[in-house]
Short mmCIF file of C-alpha atoms in Angstrom, two decimals:
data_model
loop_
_atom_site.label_atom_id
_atom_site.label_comp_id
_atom_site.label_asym_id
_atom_site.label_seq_id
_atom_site.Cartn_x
_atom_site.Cartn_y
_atom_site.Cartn_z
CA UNK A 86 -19.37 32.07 23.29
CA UNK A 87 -20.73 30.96 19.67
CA UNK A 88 -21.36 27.29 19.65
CA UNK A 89 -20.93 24.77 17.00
CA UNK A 90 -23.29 23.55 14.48
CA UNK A 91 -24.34 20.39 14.72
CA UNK A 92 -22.22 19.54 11.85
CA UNK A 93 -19.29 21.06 13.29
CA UNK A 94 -19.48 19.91 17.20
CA UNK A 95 -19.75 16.13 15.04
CA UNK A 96 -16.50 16.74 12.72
CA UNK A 97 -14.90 18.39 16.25
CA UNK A 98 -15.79 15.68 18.19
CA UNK A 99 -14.08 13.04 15.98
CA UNK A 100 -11.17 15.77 15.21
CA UNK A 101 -10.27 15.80 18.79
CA UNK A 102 -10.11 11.92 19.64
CA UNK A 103 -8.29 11.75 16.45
CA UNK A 104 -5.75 14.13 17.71
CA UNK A 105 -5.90 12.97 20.98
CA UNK A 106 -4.74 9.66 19.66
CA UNK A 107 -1.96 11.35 18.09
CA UNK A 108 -1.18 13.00 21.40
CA UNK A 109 -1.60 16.69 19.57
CA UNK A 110 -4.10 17.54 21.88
CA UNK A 111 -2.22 20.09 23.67
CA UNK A 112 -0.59 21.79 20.59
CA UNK A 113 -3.85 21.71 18.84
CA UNK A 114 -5.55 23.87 21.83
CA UNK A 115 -3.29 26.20 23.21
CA UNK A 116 -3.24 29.83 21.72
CA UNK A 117 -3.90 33.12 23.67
CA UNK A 118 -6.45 33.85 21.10
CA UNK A 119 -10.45 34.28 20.80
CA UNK A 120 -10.51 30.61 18.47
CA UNK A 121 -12.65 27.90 20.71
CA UNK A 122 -10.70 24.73 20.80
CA UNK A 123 -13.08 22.64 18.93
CA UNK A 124 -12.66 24.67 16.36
CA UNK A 125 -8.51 24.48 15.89
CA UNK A 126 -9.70 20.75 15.98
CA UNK A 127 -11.92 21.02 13.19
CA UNK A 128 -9.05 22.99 11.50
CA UNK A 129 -6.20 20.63 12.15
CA UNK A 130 -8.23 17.70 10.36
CA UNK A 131 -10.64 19.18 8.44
CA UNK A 132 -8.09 22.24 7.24
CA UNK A 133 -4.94 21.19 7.63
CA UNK A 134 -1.57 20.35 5.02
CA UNK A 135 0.38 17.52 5.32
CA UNK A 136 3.71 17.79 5.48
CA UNK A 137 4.02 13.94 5.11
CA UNK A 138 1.81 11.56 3.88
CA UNK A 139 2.05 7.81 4.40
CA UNK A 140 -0.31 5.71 2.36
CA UNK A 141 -0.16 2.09 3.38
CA UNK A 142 -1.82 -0.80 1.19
CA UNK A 143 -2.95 -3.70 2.60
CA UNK A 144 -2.88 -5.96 -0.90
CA UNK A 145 -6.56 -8.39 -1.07
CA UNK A 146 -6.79 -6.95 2.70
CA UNK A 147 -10.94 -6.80 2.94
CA UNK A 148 -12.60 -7.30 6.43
CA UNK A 149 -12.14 -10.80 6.64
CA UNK A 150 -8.65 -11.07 6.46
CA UNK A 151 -8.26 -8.68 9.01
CA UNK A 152 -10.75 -10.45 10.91
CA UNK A 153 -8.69 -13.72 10.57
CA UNK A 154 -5.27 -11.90 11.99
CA UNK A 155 -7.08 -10.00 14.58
CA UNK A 156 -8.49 -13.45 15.90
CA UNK A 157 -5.81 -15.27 15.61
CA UNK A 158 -2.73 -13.26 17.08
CA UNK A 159 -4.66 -10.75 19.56
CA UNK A 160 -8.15 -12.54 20.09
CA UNK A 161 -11.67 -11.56 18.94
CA UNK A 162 -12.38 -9.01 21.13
CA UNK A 163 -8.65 -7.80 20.77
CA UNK A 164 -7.14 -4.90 18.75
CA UNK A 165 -4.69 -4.64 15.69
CA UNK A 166 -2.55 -1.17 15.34
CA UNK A 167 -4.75 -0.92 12.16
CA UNK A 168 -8.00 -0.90 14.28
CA UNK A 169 -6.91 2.07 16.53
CA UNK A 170 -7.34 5.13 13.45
CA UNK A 171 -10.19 7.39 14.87
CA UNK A 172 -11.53 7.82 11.47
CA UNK A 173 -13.00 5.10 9.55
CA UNK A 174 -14.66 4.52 6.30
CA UNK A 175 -15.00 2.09 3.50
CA UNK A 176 -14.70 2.62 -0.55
CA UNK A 177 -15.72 1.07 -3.38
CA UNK A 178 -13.12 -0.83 -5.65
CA UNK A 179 -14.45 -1.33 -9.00
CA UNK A 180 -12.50 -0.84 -12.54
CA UNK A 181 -14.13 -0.26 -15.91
CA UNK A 182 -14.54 -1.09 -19.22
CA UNK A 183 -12.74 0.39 -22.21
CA UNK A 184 -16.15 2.26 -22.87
CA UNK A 185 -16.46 3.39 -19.26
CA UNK A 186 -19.15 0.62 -18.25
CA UNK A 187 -18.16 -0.78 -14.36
CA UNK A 188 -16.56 -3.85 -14.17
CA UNK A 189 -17.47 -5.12 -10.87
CA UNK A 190 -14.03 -6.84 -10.03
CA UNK A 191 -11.11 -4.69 -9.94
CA UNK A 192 -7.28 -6.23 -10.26
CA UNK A 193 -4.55 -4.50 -8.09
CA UNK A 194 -3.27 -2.59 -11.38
CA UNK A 195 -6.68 -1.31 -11.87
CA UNK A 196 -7.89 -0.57 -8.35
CA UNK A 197 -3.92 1.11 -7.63
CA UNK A 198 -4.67 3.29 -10.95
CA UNK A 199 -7.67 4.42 -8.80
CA UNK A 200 -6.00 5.71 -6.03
CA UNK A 201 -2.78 6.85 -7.81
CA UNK A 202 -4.43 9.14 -10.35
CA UNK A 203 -7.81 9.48 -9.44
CA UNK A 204 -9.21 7.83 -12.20
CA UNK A 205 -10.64 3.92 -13.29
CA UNK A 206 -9.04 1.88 -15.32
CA UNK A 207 -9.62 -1.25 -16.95
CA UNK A 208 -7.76 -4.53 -15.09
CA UNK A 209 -4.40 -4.79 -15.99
CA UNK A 210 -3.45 -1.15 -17.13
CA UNK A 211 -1.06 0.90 -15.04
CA UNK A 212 -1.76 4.67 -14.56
CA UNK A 213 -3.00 5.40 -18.20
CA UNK A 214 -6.36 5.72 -19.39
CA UNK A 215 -8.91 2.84 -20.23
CA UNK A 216 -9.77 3.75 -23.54
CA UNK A 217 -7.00 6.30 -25.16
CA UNK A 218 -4.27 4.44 -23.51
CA UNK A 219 -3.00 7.69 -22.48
CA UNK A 220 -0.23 7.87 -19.35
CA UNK A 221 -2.45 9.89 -16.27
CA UNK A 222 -0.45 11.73 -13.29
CA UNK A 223 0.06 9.97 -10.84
CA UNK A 224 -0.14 11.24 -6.67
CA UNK A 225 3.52 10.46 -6.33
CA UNK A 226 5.05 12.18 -9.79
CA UNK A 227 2.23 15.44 -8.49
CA UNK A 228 4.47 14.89 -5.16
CA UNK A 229 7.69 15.32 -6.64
CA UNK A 230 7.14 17.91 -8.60
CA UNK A 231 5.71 20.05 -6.05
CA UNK A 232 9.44 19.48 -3.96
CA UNK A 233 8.09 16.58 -2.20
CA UNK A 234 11.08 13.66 -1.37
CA UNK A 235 9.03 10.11 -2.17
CA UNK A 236 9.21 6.33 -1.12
CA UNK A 237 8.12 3.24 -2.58
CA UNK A 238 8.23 0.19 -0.09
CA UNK A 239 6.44 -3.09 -1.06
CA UNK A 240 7.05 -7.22 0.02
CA UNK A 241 6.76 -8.04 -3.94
CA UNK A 242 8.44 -7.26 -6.68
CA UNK A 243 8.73 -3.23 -6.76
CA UNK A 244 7.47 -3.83 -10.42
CA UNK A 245 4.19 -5.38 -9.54
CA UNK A 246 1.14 -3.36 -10.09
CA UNK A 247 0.75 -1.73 -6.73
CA UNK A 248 4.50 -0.27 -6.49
CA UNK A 249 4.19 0.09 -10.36
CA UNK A 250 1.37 2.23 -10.56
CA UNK A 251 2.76 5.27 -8.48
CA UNK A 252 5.92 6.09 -11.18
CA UNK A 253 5.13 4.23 -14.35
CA UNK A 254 2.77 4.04 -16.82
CA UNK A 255 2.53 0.99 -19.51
CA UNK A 256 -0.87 -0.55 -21.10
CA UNK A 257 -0.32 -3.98 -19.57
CA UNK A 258 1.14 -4.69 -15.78
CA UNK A 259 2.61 -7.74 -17.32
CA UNK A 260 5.51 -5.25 -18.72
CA UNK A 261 7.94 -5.03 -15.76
CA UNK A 262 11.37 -5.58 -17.61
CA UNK A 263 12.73 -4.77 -20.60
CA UNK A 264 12.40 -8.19 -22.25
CA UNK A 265 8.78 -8.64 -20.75
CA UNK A 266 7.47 -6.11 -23.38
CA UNK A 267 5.35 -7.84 -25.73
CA UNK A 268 1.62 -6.19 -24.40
CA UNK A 269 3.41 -3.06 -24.74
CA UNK A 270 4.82 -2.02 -28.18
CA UNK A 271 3.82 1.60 -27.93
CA UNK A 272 5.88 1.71 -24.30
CA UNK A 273 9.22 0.30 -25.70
CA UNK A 274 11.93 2.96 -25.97
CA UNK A 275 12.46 2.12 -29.39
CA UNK A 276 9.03 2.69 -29.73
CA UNK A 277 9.43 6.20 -28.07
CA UNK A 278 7.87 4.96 -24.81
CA UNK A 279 8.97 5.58 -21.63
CA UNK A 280 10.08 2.11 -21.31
CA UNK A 281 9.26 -1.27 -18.63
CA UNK A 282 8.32 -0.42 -15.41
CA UNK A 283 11.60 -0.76 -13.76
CA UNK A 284 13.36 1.47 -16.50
CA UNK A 285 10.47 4.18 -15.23
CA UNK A 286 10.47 3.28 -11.65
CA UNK A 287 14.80 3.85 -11.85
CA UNK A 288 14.29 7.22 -14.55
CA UNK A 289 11.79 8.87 -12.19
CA UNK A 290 14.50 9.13 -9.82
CA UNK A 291 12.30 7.95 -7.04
CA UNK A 292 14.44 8.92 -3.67
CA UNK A 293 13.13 5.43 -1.84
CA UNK A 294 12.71 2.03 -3.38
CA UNK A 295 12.58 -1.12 -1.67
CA UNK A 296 10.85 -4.49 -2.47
CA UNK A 297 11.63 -7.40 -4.23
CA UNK A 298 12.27 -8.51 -8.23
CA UNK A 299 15.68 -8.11 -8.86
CA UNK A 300 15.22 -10.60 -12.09
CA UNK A 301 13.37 -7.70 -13.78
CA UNK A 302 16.31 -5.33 -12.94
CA UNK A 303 18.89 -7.71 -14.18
CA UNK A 304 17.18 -7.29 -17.93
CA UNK A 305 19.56 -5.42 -20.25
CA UNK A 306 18.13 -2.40 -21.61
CA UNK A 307 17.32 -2.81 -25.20
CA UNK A 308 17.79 0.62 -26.61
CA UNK A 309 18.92 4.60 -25.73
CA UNK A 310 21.35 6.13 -23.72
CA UNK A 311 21.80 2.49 -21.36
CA UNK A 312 21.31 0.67 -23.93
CA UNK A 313 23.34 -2.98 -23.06
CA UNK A 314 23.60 -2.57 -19.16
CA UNK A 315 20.89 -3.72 -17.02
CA UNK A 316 18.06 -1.82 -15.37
CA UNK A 317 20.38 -2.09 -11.91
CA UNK A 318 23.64 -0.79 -13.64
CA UNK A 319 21.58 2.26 -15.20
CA UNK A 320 20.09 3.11 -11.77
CA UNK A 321 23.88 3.57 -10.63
CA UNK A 322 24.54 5.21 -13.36
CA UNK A 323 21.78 7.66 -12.15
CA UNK A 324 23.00 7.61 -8.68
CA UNK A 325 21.29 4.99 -6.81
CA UNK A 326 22.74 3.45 -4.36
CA UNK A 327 21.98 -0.30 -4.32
CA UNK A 328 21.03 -2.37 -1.80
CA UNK A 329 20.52 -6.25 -1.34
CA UNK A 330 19.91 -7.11 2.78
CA UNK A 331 19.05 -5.60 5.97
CA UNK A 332 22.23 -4.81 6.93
CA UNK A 333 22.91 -2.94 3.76
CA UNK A 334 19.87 -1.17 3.94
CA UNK A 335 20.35 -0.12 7.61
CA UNK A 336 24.12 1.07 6.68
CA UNK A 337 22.75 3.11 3.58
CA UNK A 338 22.73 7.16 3.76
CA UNK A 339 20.39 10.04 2.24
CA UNK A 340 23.42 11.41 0.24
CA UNK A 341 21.58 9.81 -2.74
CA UNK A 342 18.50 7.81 -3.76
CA UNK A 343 18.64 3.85 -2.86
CA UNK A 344 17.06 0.80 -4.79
CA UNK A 345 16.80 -1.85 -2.38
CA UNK A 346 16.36 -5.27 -3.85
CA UNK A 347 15.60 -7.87 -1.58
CA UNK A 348 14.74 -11.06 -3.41
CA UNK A 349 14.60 -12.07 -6.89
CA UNK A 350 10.58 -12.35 -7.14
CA UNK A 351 8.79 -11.68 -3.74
CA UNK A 352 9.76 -11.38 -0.90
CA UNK A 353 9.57 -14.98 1.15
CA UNK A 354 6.58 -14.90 3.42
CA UNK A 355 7.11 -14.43 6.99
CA UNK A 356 4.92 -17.35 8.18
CA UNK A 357 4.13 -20.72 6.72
CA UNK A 358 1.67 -23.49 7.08
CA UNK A 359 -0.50 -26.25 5.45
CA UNK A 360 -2.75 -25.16 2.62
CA UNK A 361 -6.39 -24.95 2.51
CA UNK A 362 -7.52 -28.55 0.91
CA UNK A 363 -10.98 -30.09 -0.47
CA UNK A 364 -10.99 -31.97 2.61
CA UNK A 365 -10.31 -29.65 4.99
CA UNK A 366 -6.64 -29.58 6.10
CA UNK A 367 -6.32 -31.12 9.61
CA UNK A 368 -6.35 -28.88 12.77
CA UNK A 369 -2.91 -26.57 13.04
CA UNK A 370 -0.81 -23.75 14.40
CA UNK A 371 0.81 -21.60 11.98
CA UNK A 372 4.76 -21.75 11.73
CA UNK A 373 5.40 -17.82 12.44
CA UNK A 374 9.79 -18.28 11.66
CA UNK A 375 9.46 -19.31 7.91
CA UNK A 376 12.77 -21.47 7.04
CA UNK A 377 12.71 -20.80 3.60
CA UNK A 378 12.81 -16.54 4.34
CA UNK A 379 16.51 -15.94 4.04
CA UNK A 380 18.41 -14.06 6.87
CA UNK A 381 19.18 -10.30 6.21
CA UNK A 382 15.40 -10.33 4.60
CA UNK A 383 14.16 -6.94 5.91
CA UNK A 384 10.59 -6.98 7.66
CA UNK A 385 8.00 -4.65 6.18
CA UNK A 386 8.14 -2.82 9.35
CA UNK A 387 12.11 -2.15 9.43
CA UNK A 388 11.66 -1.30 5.32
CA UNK A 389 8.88 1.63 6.65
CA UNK A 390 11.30 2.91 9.26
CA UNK A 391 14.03 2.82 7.38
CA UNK A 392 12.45 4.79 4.35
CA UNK A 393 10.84 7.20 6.58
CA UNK A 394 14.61 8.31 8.13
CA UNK A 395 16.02 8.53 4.82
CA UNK A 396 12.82 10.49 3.28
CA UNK A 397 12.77 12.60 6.44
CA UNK A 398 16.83 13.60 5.35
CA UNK A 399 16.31 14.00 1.86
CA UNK A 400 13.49 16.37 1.58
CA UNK A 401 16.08 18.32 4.52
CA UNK A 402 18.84 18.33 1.86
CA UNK A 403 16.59 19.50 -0.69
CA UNK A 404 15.42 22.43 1.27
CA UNK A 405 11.82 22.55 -0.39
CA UNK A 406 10.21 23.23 2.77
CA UNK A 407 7.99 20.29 1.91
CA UNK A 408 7.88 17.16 3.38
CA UNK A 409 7.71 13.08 1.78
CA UNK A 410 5.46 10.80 0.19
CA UNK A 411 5.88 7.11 1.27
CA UNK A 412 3.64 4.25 -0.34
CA UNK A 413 4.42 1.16 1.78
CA UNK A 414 2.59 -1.91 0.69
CA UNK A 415 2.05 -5.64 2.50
CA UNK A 416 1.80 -7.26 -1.08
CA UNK A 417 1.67 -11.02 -0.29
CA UNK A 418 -2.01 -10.74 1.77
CA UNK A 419 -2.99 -11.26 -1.65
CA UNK A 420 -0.80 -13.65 -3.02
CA UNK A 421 -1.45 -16.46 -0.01
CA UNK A 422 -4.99 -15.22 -0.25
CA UNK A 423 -4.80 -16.44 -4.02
CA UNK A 424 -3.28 -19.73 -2.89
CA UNK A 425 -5.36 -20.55 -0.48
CA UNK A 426 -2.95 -20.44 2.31
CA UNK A 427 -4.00 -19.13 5.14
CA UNK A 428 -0.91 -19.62 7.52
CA UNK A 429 0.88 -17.47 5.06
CA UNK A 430 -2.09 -14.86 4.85
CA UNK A 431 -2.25 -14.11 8.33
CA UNK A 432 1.25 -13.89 9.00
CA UNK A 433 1.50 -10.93 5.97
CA UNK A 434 -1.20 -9.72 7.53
CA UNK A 435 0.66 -9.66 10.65
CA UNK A 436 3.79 -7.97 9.12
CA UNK A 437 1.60 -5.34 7.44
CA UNK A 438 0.29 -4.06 10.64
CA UNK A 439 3.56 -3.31 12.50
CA UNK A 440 4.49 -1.05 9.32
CA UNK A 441 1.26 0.81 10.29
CA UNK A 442 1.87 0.60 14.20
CA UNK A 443 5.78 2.46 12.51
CA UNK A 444 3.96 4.67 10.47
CA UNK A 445 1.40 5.79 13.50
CA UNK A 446 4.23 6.13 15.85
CA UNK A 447 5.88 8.70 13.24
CA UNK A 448 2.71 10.39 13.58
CA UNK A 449 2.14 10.81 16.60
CA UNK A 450 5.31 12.53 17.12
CA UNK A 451 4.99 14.38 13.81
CA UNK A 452 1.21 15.52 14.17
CA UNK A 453 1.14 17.26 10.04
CA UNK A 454 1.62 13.48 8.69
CA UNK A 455 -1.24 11.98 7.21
CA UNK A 456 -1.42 8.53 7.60
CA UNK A 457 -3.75 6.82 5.31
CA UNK A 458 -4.14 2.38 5.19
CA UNK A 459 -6.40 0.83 3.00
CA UNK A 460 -6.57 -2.34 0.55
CA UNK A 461 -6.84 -2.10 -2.76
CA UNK A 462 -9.51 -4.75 -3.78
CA UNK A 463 -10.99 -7.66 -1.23
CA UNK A 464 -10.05 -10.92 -1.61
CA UNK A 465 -11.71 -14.60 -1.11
CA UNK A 466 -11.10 -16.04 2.24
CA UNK A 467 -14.17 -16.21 4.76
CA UNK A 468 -14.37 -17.20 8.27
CA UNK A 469 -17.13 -20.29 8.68
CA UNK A 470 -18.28 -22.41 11.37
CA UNK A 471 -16.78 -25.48 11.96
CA UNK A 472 -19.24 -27.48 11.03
CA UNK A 473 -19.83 -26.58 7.76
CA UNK A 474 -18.80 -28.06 4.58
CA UNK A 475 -18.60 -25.74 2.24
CA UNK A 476 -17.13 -25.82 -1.35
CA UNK A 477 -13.89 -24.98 -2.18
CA UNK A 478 -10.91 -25.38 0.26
CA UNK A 479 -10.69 -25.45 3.72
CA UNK A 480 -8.51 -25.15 6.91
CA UNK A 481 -8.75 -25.47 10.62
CA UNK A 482 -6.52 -22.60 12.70
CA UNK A 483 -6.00 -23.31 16.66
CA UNK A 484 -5.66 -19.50 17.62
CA UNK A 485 -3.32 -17.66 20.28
CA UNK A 486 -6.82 -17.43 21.92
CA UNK A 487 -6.74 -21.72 21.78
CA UNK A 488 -9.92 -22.15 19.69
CA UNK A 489 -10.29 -23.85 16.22
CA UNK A 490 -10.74 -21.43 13.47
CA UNK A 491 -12.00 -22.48 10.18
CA UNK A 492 -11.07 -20.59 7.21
CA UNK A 493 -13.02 -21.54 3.67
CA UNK A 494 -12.07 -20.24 -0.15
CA UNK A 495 -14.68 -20.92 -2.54
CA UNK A 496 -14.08 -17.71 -5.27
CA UNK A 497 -12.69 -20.89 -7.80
CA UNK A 498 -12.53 -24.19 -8.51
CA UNK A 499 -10.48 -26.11 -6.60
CA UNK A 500 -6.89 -26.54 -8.47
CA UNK A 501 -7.14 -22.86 -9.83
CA UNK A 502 -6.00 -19.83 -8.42
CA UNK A 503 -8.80 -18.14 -5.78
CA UNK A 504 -10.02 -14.77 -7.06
CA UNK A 505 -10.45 -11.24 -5.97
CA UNK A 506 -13.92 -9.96 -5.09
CA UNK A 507 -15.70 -7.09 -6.06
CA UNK A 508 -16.48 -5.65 -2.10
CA UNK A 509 -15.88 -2.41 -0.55
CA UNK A 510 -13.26 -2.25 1.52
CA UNK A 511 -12.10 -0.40 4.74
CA UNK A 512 -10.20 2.74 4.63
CA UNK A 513 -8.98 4.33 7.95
CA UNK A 514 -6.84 7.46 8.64
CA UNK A 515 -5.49 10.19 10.89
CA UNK A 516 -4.01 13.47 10.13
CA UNK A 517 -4.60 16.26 8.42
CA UNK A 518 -7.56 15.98 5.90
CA UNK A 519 -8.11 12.62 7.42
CA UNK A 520 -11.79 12.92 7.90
CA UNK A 521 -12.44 12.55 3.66
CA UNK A 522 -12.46 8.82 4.18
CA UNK A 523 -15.37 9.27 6.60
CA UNK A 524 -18.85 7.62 4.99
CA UNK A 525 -18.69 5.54 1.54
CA UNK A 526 -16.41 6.93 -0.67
CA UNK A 527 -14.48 5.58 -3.83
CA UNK A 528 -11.00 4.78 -4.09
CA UNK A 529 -10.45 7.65 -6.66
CA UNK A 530 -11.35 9.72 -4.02
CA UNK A 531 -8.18 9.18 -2.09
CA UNK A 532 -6.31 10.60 -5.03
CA UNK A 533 -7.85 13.55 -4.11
CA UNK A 534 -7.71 13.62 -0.39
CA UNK A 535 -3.90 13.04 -1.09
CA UNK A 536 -3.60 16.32 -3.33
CA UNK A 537 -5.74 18.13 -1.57
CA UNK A 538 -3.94 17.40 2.26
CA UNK A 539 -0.21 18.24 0.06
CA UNK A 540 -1.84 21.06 -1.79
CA UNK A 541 -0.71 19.81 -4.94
CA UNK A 542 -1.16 21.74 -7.91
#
């Protein structure tokens, strides 16, 4: 019997608890023929296409604010569905300059650049080049034209950077409607662009789109063929089916494509609570029913399922023999993160990791999916003791556990907006070609991991 390298009995070792976590085991290992098991489990991960690939972004998620949900929903020495992945790394996040220099602290358009194209960016550019300004392919457009169906799911507006950067490409993020296109001349269609980002998200014909921002897809179009309707009419007029609530999304078929539009900005938070103050807000439990969340607001988690079906039945309609690409995104970890509210933080947080417990279940029963979830940059809230007194803002949490928590953001003044950092960030994933995010790696390396598990050419 020829034995493994030491190498290879590492990489099989980790191949088969990944695969045993995806209960594959079995299908992995059987075979009349002369192949040693740990080596089919080297080639499931290590060899393997993915039929499906689920990329799930965790906005401003770095270590600590998956520290803070972990602690305070299943206890310290507890696990989230995000912990359970067999194969962990971290990457680094940073943009650049327009001459190519790092810039330590990466925005989400830059950082989702990264990841979507496989090349940095300079903060605030979506999927085009720092210095040319020239559009770059992106992992989902590769997708679709290699017969691949694709999906877009998000909690903000689906023309924020993250969502944004997989099927548009504009030289400021700021351009999400046609009337928001001042940073943008050379994008205008009257400029013989390819438009706002919601014109491009709709023309790309994307088979899945759900999030929020219907305000940008109210804007009339300003010039060409739809010139005078809004975004929203021209994606019917391109076959969309629109939807505005759960139940409408639930009732929706694969016969055609669906926008979903959920909110008019982003999506309402799923928890609430005090603010972080100079002070240190007084001792509290997080309210985890926001009132101000509408009803018929889908959850992130019902969005990924949902998608998933209809992906599943479109790429079987378009008899490619390929499977779907799904980018799901938990958008407002940053956004409380940035406002210092950690109540609303954790809760997103929350929400984010039952779309990955959705997206591992899928797995598990469909072993050639590729599940990748990541953030895109870190993000300023820290875990203290509670007797310090540090600068910045501050909040007490009494966990499910029943012990104070104190939570601290000190990345600005107090009064302005709290900042991004510049720290690598986790990266975990099962599937085939999963073990790539293994080690230290950089985020434009998951552009290629994602080509290279699709074979996209």
């Amino acid at each position: 019997m020829r034995s493994p390298s030491r190498r290879q009995a590492v990489v099989a070792a980790v191949a088969v608890a990944a695969l045993a976590a995806s209960a594959v085991i079995a299908g992995v290992t059987s075979g009349g023929d002369s192949v040693e098991p740990w080596e089919r489990a080297v080639r499931a991960i290590e060899d393997g296409k993915a039929r499906n690939v689920i990329l799930l972004i965790g906005d401003g998620m770095g270590d600590a604010e998956i520290t803070l949900a972990r602690n305070y929903t299943v206890g310290a020495g507890g696990r989230l569905n995000m912990d359970k992945f067999s194969l962990t790394g971290t990457y680094t996040t940073y943009a650049v300059h327009e001459d190519g220099t790092p810039d330590y602290v990466a925005d989400s358009a830059a950082s989702g650049t990264a990841f979507a194209t496989g090349r940095k960016t300079i903060n605030g550019r979506i999927s085009k080049t720092p210095n040319t300004d020239q559009a770059i392919p992106t992992i989902l457009e590769l997708a679709q034209a290699n017969g691949y169906a694709t999906g877009n799911v998000t909690t903000a507006d689906l023309t924020d950077a993250t969502p944004a950067v997989m099927a548009s490409h504009v030289t400021d993020r700021s351009c999400q409607g046609p009337a928001d296109m001042a940073k943008c001349p050379t994008d205008t269609l009257g400029g013989k662009g390819p438009g706002s980002i919601a014109e491009q998200l709709v023309n790309h014909k994307v088979d899945v789109l759900f999030g929020g921002g219907q305000q940008r897809f109210d804007q009339e179009v300003t010039f060409g063929t739809y010139k005078g309707m809004t975004v929203t009419e021209q994606a019917r007029m391109l076959g969309y089916q629109v939807v505005n609530n759960s139940a409408s999304m639930q009732a929706v078929t694969p016969a055609r494509p669906v926008l979903g539009l959920f909110a008019g900005d982003d999506l309402p938070t799923e928890w609430t609570g005090k603010p972080a103050t100079r002070d240190g807000s007084e001792w509290q439990r997080c309210v985890t029913s926001n009132p101000n969340r509408p009803p018929g607001t889908p959850s992130l988690a019902d969005s990924t399922a949902k998608a998933i079906e209809l992906l599943e039945a479109r790429q079987q309609q378009r008899g490619s023999g390929q499977g779907f690409f799904l980018q799901v995104e938990g958008a407002s970890i940053d956004k409380r993160d940035h406002a210092a509210d950690p109540c609303g933080q954790i809760g997103e947080t929350v929400a984010f990791d039952r779309a990955v417990k959705v997206a591992r279940d899928y797995a598990a029963k469909h072993p050639d999916t590729l599940v990748v979830t990541t953030a895109d940059h870190g993000h300023t809230s820290q875990i203290v003791p509670l007797e310090a007194t540090p600068p910045g803002l501050s909040a007490t949490l009494i966990t499910d556990e029943d012990q104070q928590m104190k939570v601290n953001y000190s990345t600005n003044t107090p009064g302005q907006t709290q900042e991004h950092t510049g720290t690598q960030v986790r990266i975990a994933a099962q599937g085939p070609q999963a073990y790539r995010v293994l080690g230290v790696t950089d985020q434009t390396d998951l552009f290629t991991t994602l080509r290279d598990a699709m074979r996209l050419h």
